Coordinates of C-alpha atoms in Angstrom, one line a residue:
P1 CA -49.2 111.0 -211.2
P2 CA -47.6 113.3 -208.6
P3 CA -47.5 112.0 -205.5
P4 CA -49.7 113.2 -203.1
P5 CA -48.3 116.5 -201.4
P6 CA -48.0 116.4 -197.3
P7 CA -50.5 116.8 -194.8
P8 CA -51.1 120.1 -192.9
P9 CA -48.7 120.9 -189.9
P10 CA -51.5 120.6 -187.0
P11 CA -52.0 124.6 -185.4
P12 CA -50.2 126.0 -183.3
P13 CA -50.3 124.8 -179.7
L14 CA -52.6 127.0 -176.9
F15 CA -51.1 128.8 -174.5
N16 CA -48.0 126.9 -175.0
D17 CA -49.7 123.5 -174.3
T18 CA -47.5 120.5 -174.4
A19 CA -50.2 118.4 -174.1
T20 CA -52.0 120.2 -177.1
P21 CA -49.3 118.7 -180.4
E22 CA -50.7 115.5 -178.7
I23 CA -55.2 116.5 -179.0
Y24 CA -54.1 116.9 -183.1
T25 CA -52.3 113.6 -183.7
G26 CA -54.6 111.4 -182.7
D27 CA -53.3 110.3 -179.5
T28 CA -55.1 108.6 -177.2
S29 CA -53.5 109.3 -174.4
S30 CA -54.7 111.3 -171.2
A31 CA -54.7 114.5 -172.4
A32 CA -57.1 113.7 -175.4
S33 CA -59.6 113.0 -172.4
D34 CA -58.5 115.6 -170.2
V35 CA -60.2 117.8 -173.1
Y36 CA -63.2 115.9 -173.1
K37 CA -63.8 116.3 -169.4
R38 CA -63.0 120.4 -170.0
Q39 CA -65.4 120.6 -172.2
A40 CA -68.2 118.2 -170.4
L41 CA -67.7 120.9 -168.2
L42 CA -67.9 124.1 -170.3
V43 CA -71.0 122.8 -172.2
T44 CA -72.4 122.3 -168.8
T45 CA -71.0 125.3 -167.3
I46 CA -73.0 127.1 -170.4
F47 CA -76.3 125.0 -170.6
D48 CA -77.0 126.4 -167.1
L49 CA -76.2 129.8 -167.7
V50 CA -78.1 130.5 -170.7
S51 CA -80.8 128.6 -169.6
R52 CA -81.4 130.2 -166.1
R53 CA -80.9 133.9 -167.5
F54 CA -82.8 133.1 -170.8
F55 CA -85.2 130.8 -169.7
V56 CA -85.7 131.0 -165.9
L57 CA -85.8 127.1 -166.4
G58 CA -82.8 127.1 -163.7
S59 CA -81.5 123.8 -161.6
T60 CA -79.9 123.1 -158.3
R61 CA -79.4 119.7 -159.4
L62 CA -77.8 121.0 -162.5
Q63 CA -75.7 123.6 -160.6
E64 CA -74.6 121.5 -157.9
F65 CA -72.8 118.9 -160.8
E66 CA -71.1 121.6 -161.9
W67 CA -69.8 122.2 -158.8
H68 CA -69.2 118.3 -158.2
M69 CA -67.3 118.4 -162.2
H70 CA -65.4 121.0 -160.8
V71 CA -63.9 119.0 -158.1
V72 CA -63.9 116.5 -159.2
L73 CA -61.5 118.1 -162.3
F74 CA -59.5 119.6 -159.6
T75 CA -58.6 117.0 -157.2
L76 CA -58.3 114.4 -160.1
C77 CA -55.4 116.8 -161.7
L78 CA -53.1 117.6 -158.5
G79 CA -51.2 114.6 -158.1
Y80 CA -50.8 114.5 -162.1
A81 CA -50.1 117.9 -162.5
Y82 CA -47.2 116.9 -160.0
A83 CA -45.9 113.7 -162.1
K84 CA -45.7 115.2 -165.4
D85 CA -43.6 118.2 -163.7
R86 CA -46.1 120.9 -164.7
H87 CA -47.1 122.3 -161.4
V88 CA -46.1 126.0 -160.6
R89 CA -42.5 126.4 -159.4
V90 CA -40.8 129.7 -158.9
D91 CA -38.0 129.9 -161.6
L92 CA -36.9 132.9 -160.7
L93 CA -34.4 130.8 -158.5
H94 CA -34.6 127.1 -159.8
S95 CA -33.9 127.7 -163.2
G96 CA -30.0 129.4 -162.0
F97 CA -29.9 126.2 -159.4
R98 CA -27.4 123.9 -160.8
P99 CA -28.6 120.3 -161.1
R100 CA -26.8 119.5 -157.4
T101 CA -28.8 122.6 -155.7
K102 CA -32.0 121.7 -158.1
H103 CA -32.1 117.9 -156.4
I104 CA -31.4 119.3 -152.5
V105 CA -34.2 122.3 -153.0
E106 CA -36.9 119.5 -154.1
I107 CA -36.3 116.8 -151.1
I108 CA -36.4 119.8 -149.0
G109 CA -39.4 121.5 -150.3
I110 CA -40.2 118.1 -149.9
L111 CA -40.0 116.9 -147.1
V112 CA -40.0 120.2 -144.9
L113 CA -43.6 121.9 -146.5
A114 CA -44.2 119.6 -148.8
L115 CA -45.6 116.5 -146.9
P116 CA -46.6 117.8 -143.3
Y117 CA -48.9 119.4 -145.3
L118 CA -50.3 116.8 -147.4
T119 CA -50.8 114.7 -144.7
L120 CA -52.8 117.2 -142.9
L121 CA -54.3 118.2 -146.0
L122 CA -55.4 113.9 -146.0
Y123 CA -56.2 113.2 -142.6
F124 CA -58.7 115.9 -142.7
G125 CA -60.2 115.7 -146.1
T126 CA -61.0 111.5 -144.6
Q127 CA -62.8 112.8 -141.5
F128 CA -64.9 115.2 -143.5
F129 CA -65.7 112.8 -146.2
W130 CA -66.0 110.5 -143.1
Q131 CA -68.5 112.0 -141.2
S132 CA -70.2 113.1 -144.6
F133 CA -70.9 109.3 -145.1
V134 CA -71.8 107.5 -141.6
I135 CA -74.5 110.3 -141.9
D136 CA -75.4 110.2 -145.2
E137 CA -75.2 113.7 -145.9
P138 CA -77.5 115.0 -148.3
S139 CA -77.0 118.8 -150.2
K140 CA -78.6 121.3 -148.3
A141 CA -80.9 122.5 -151.1
A142 CA -84.1 120.9 -151.1
L143 CA -83.8 120.0 -154.9
G144 CA -79.9 119.3 -154.5
I145 CA -78.2 115.7 -155.1
P146 CA -78.4 113.8 -152.3
H147 CA -75.5 111.7 -151.2
R148 CA -73.0 114.6 -150.3
W149 CA -70.5 112.0 -149.4
I150 CA -69.3 111.0 -153.4
I151 CA -68.0 114.3 -153.4
K152 CA -66.5 114.9 -150.4
F153 CA -64.6 111.1 -151.3
F154 CA -62.4 112.8 -153.7
L155 CA -60.5 115.7 -151.4
P156 CA -58.5 112.6 -149.6
F157 CA -58.4 110.8 -153.0
G158 CA -57.0 113.3 -155.4
I159 CA -54.6 114.0 -152.0
G160 CA -53.8 110.6 -151.6
L161 CA -52.7 110.4 -155.5
L162 CA -50.9 113.9 -155.0
I163 CA -48.9 112.0 -152.1
I164 CA -47.6 109.1 -154.1
A165 CA -47.0 111.4 -157.1
T166 CA -45.1 113.6 -153.8
L167 CA -43.3 110.4 -153.2
G168 CA -41.6 110.4 -156.8
A169 CA -41.2 113.5 -157.3
L170 CA -38.8 112.6 -154.0
C171 CA -37.3 109.0 -155.4
R172 CA -36.7 110.7 -158.8
A173 CA -34.6 113.5 -156.7
F174 CA -32.4 111.1 -154.4
A175 CA -31.8 109.7 -157.6
G176 CA -30.7 112.7 -159.0
L177 CA -27.9 112.7 -156.3
I178 CA -27.2 109.4 -156.3
D179 CA -26.3 109.5 -160.0
P180 CA -27.5 113.3 -161.5
A181 CA -26.9 111.2 -165.3
S182 CA -30.3 108.7 -164.4
V183 CA -32.6 111.3 -163.8
D184 CA -33.5 114.2 -166.6
V185 CA -32.5 117.8 -164.8
A186 CA -35.2 119.9 -166.5
K187 CA -37.8 117.4 -165.7
S188 CA -36.3 118.3 -161.6

């Protein structure tokens, strides 16, 4: 008998997203779980929109839950994006630099801009969370979600993860200065 036909190729990536092929190949990495989180947020938002617009069944708790899911998704993805070098970068200049110059610019950017700013965000975000926790702040809406401090916790937590990722990038940039062969320049 003839050999079975080869499996069809995976669909092309959407928006040049490098995580997309992992999803189609069955890799159960964080990329696949991220899709489920986005789908849950999308389904919740669509349900809330349709129920409020067409059935007049708006729910304050559901709407606040959407906001909370946006906050969690955004704050937890900051550090991951920076660690995987998927963050926004001004490639107009960066792409033309030599590897050593890229590492120097990265070190200066982290030490002068990123770490001071993130330290301030962590300080004020922690105060923001702690004040809410101490008074057990409820929602401003009568039927809203109680314990607003839970969602406010994710701001300093996410910033803390971003600081850890930034320190990792700083170590990688220093390693690139000391031994350029040890660091992939494409990720620096």
